[in-house]
C-alpha positions as semicolon CSV with decimal commas, in nm:
position;residue;x (nm);y (nm);z (nm)
1;X;-0,368;2,042;0,010
2;X;-0,466;1,827;0,308
3;X;-0,370;1,806;0,673
4;X;-0,252;1,451;0,733
5;X;-0,206;1,323;1,084
6;X;0,071;1,068;1,130
7;X;0,086;0,844;1,434
8;X;0,423;0,687;1,519
9;X;0,664;0,601;1,798
10;X;0,842;0,855;2,012
11;X;1,088;0,613;2,168
12;X;1,450;0,726;2,184
13;X;1,582;0,368;2,153
14;X;1,465;0,269;1,805
15;X;1,675;0,127;1,523
16;X;1,782;0,387;1,268
17;X;1,565;0,227;0,999
18;X;1,250;0,335;1,181
19;X;1,377;0,692;1,216
20;X;1,460;0,691;0,845
21;X;1,110;0,564;0,764
22;X;0,959;0,849;0,964
23;X;1,183;1,112;0,802
24;X;1,097;0,971;0,458
25;X;0,727;0,993;0,543
26;X;0,754;1,356;0,651
27;X;0,948;1,446;0,338
28;X;0,697;1,269;0,113
29;X;0,407;1,451;0,279
30;X;0,582;1,782;0,220
31;X;0,670;1,701;-0,142
32;X;0,302;1,633;-0,207
33;X;0,204;1,966;-0,051
34;X;0,035;1,828;0,262
35;X;0,055;1,968;0,612
36;X;0,182;1,728;0,877
37;X;-0,020;1,697;1,197
38;X;0,167;1,502;1,463
39;X;0,187;1,442;1,836
40;X;0,414;1,743;1,873
41;X;0,719;1,559;2,005
42;X;1,079;1,612;1,898
43;X;1,212;1,265;1,985
44;X;1,206;0,926;1,818
45;X;1,012;0,873;1,499
46;X;0,789;1,167;1,583
47;X;1,083;1,406;1,579
48;X;1,232;1,253;1,264
49;X;0,891;1,280;1,094
50;X;0,860;1,652;1,165
51;X;1,223;1,722;1,074
52;X;1,178;1,533;0,746
53;X;0,869;1,737;0,661
54;X;1,035;2,070;0,738
55;X;1,356;1,977;0,553
56;X;1,143;1,919;0,242
57;X;0,967;2,255;0,284
58;X;0,656;2,128;0,459
59;X;0,439;2,279;0,729
60;X;0,409;2,103;1,066
61;X;0,140;2,122;1,331
62;X;0,222;1,957;1,663
63;X;-0,041;1,870;1,923
64;X;0,104;1,788;2,263
65;X;-0,020;1,776;2,622
66;X;0,131;2,017;2,873
67;X;0,275;1,726;3,072
68;X;0,502;1,636;2,778
69;X;0,596;2,000;2,724
70;X;0,703;1,999;3,089
71;X;0,931;1,699;3,015
72;X;1,099;1,911;2,746
73;X;1,013;1,680;2,457
74;X;0,800;1,929;2,260
75;X;0,888;2,008;1,900
76;X;0,936;2,380;1,950
77;X;1,029;2,415;1,581
78;X;0,672;2,328;1,475
79;X;0,506;2,587;1,257
80;X;0,215;2,560;1,498
81;X;0,239;2,393;1,839
82;X;-0,093;2,333;2,013
83;X;-0,073;2,248;2,382
84;X;-0,358;2,054;2,541
85;X;-0,441;1,969;2,900
86;X;-0,446;1,590;2,852
87;X;-0,369;1,300;2,620
88;X;-0,742;1,260;2,555
89;X;-0,785;1,621;2,446
90;X;-0,471;1,582;2,234
91;X;-0,632;1,299;2,036
92;X;-0,956;1,494;1,996
93;X;-0,771;1,796;1,860
94;X;-0,558;1,584;1,628
95;X;-0,876;1,431;1,483
96;X;-1,038;1,773;1,443
97;X;-0,732;1,926;1,272
98;X;-0,675;1,640;1,025
99;X;-0,825;1,534;0,694
100;X;-0,671;1,186;0,695
101;X;-0,463;0,954;0,914
102;X;-0,153;0,750;0,848
103;X;-0,009;0,513;1,109
104;X;0,357;0,414;1,104
105;X;0,511;0,149;1,331
106;X;0,484;0,227;1,699
107;X;0,394;0,100;2,041
108;X;0,108;0,150;2,285
109;X;0,066;0,523;2,225
110;X;0,057;0,475;1,850
111;X;-0,197;0,195;1,881
112;X;-0,406;0,405;2,120
113;X;-0,421;0,684;1,863
114;X;-0,497;0,446;1,576
115;X;-0,776;0,274;1,767
116;X;-0,927;0,606;1,881
117;X;-0,949;0,730;1,522
118;X;-1,067;0,394;1,394
119;X;-1,330;0,347;1,664
120;X;-1,475;0,693;1,606
121;X;-1,489;0,614;1,232
122;X;-1,678;0,289;1,295
123;X;-1,927;0,493;1,499
124;X;-1,967;0,734;1,202
125;X;-1,825;1,023;1,404
126;X;-1,602;1,101;1,104
127;X;-1,542;0,970;0,754
128;X;-1,174;1,055;0,724
129;X;-0,955;0,795;0,553
130;X;-0,704;0,590;0,753
131;X;-0,404;0,396;0,625
132;X;-0,181;0,164;0,827
133;X;0,177;0,143;0,698
134;X;0,281;-0,220;0,741
135;X;0,652;-0,186;0,667
136;X;0,829;-0,524;0,664
137;X;0,520;-0,691;0,810
138;X;0,544;-0,492;1,136
139;X;0,167;-0,498;1,183
140;X;0,105;-0,848;1,040
141;X;0,035;-1,005;1,385
142;X;-0,212;-0,726;1,465
143;X;-0,382;-0,764;1,127
144;X;-0,410;-1,140;1,181
145;X;-0,567;-1,079;1,523
146;X;-0,812;-0,828;1,374
147;X;-0,910;-1,082;1,107
148;X;-0,976;-1,335;1,386
149;X;-1,188;-1,075;1,567
150;X;-1,389;-1,032;1,250
151;X;-1,421;-1,409;1,201
152;X;-1,564;-1,436;1,553
153;X;-1,799;-1,137;1,506
154;X;-1,624;-0,905;1,751
155;X;-1,553;-0,668;1,462
156;X;-1,783;-0,617;1,166
157;X;-1,624;-0,662;0,824
158;X;-1,734;-0,307;0,736
159;X;-1,537;-0,180;1,036
160;X;-1,228;-0,371;0,932
161;X;-1,265;-0,232;0,579
162;X;-1,236;0,125;0,709
163;X;-0,863;0,072;0,763
164;X;-0,652;0,041;0,451
165;X;-0,308;-0,120;0,466
166;X;-0,006;-0,019;0,258
167;X;0,355;-0,144;0,259
168;X;0,524;0,198;0,231
169;X;0,453;0,563;0,314
170;X;0,443;0,653;-0,057
171;X;0,189;0,377;-0,125
172;X;-0,014;0,494;0,177
173;X;-0,024;0,849;0,044
174;X;-0,122;0,720;-0,300
175;X;-0,418;0,545;-0,135
176;X;-0,518;0,860;0,055
177;X;-0,497;1,098;-0,241
178;X;-0,833;1,011;-0,404
179;X;-1,011;1,080;-0,073
180;X;-0,858;1,422;-0,007
181;X;-1,066;1,640;-0,241
């Protein structure tokens, strides 16, 4: 099937519900026969995501910069672990290795990855589908801000339309399926 990149938090201090959401996402990807591409970490949601995928029989590809390997946070159980020289080259490789993108709740790193993929899509550097998982309205303030950006012509409506929003990982994968060939 497809290689789906999932962006999410790697914080070690998250509520269990976010870790469960990530594990559920990984398992659902695996059940549908997709390969998980992730940031290659073994902590936080990122670790739960990869563990969930592998527990359901899925294949995982981790992409991680050497600096994070040095901090001993790499997911050494990945089926394939790709080590890059920087965070920027990590994002580039994640984009190259993926057929679609799904963003779970997260912080600055997650938003950085989402906006990198989204920006390159608005510049027609790729046409890969992107879905934002807005569990419990987590991203509602961001979506409201983006709508205001569009209203004030900082973001074209066509650019905003490139990002699809879903309430759950299963719904997000349902939205991606028609675009995965």
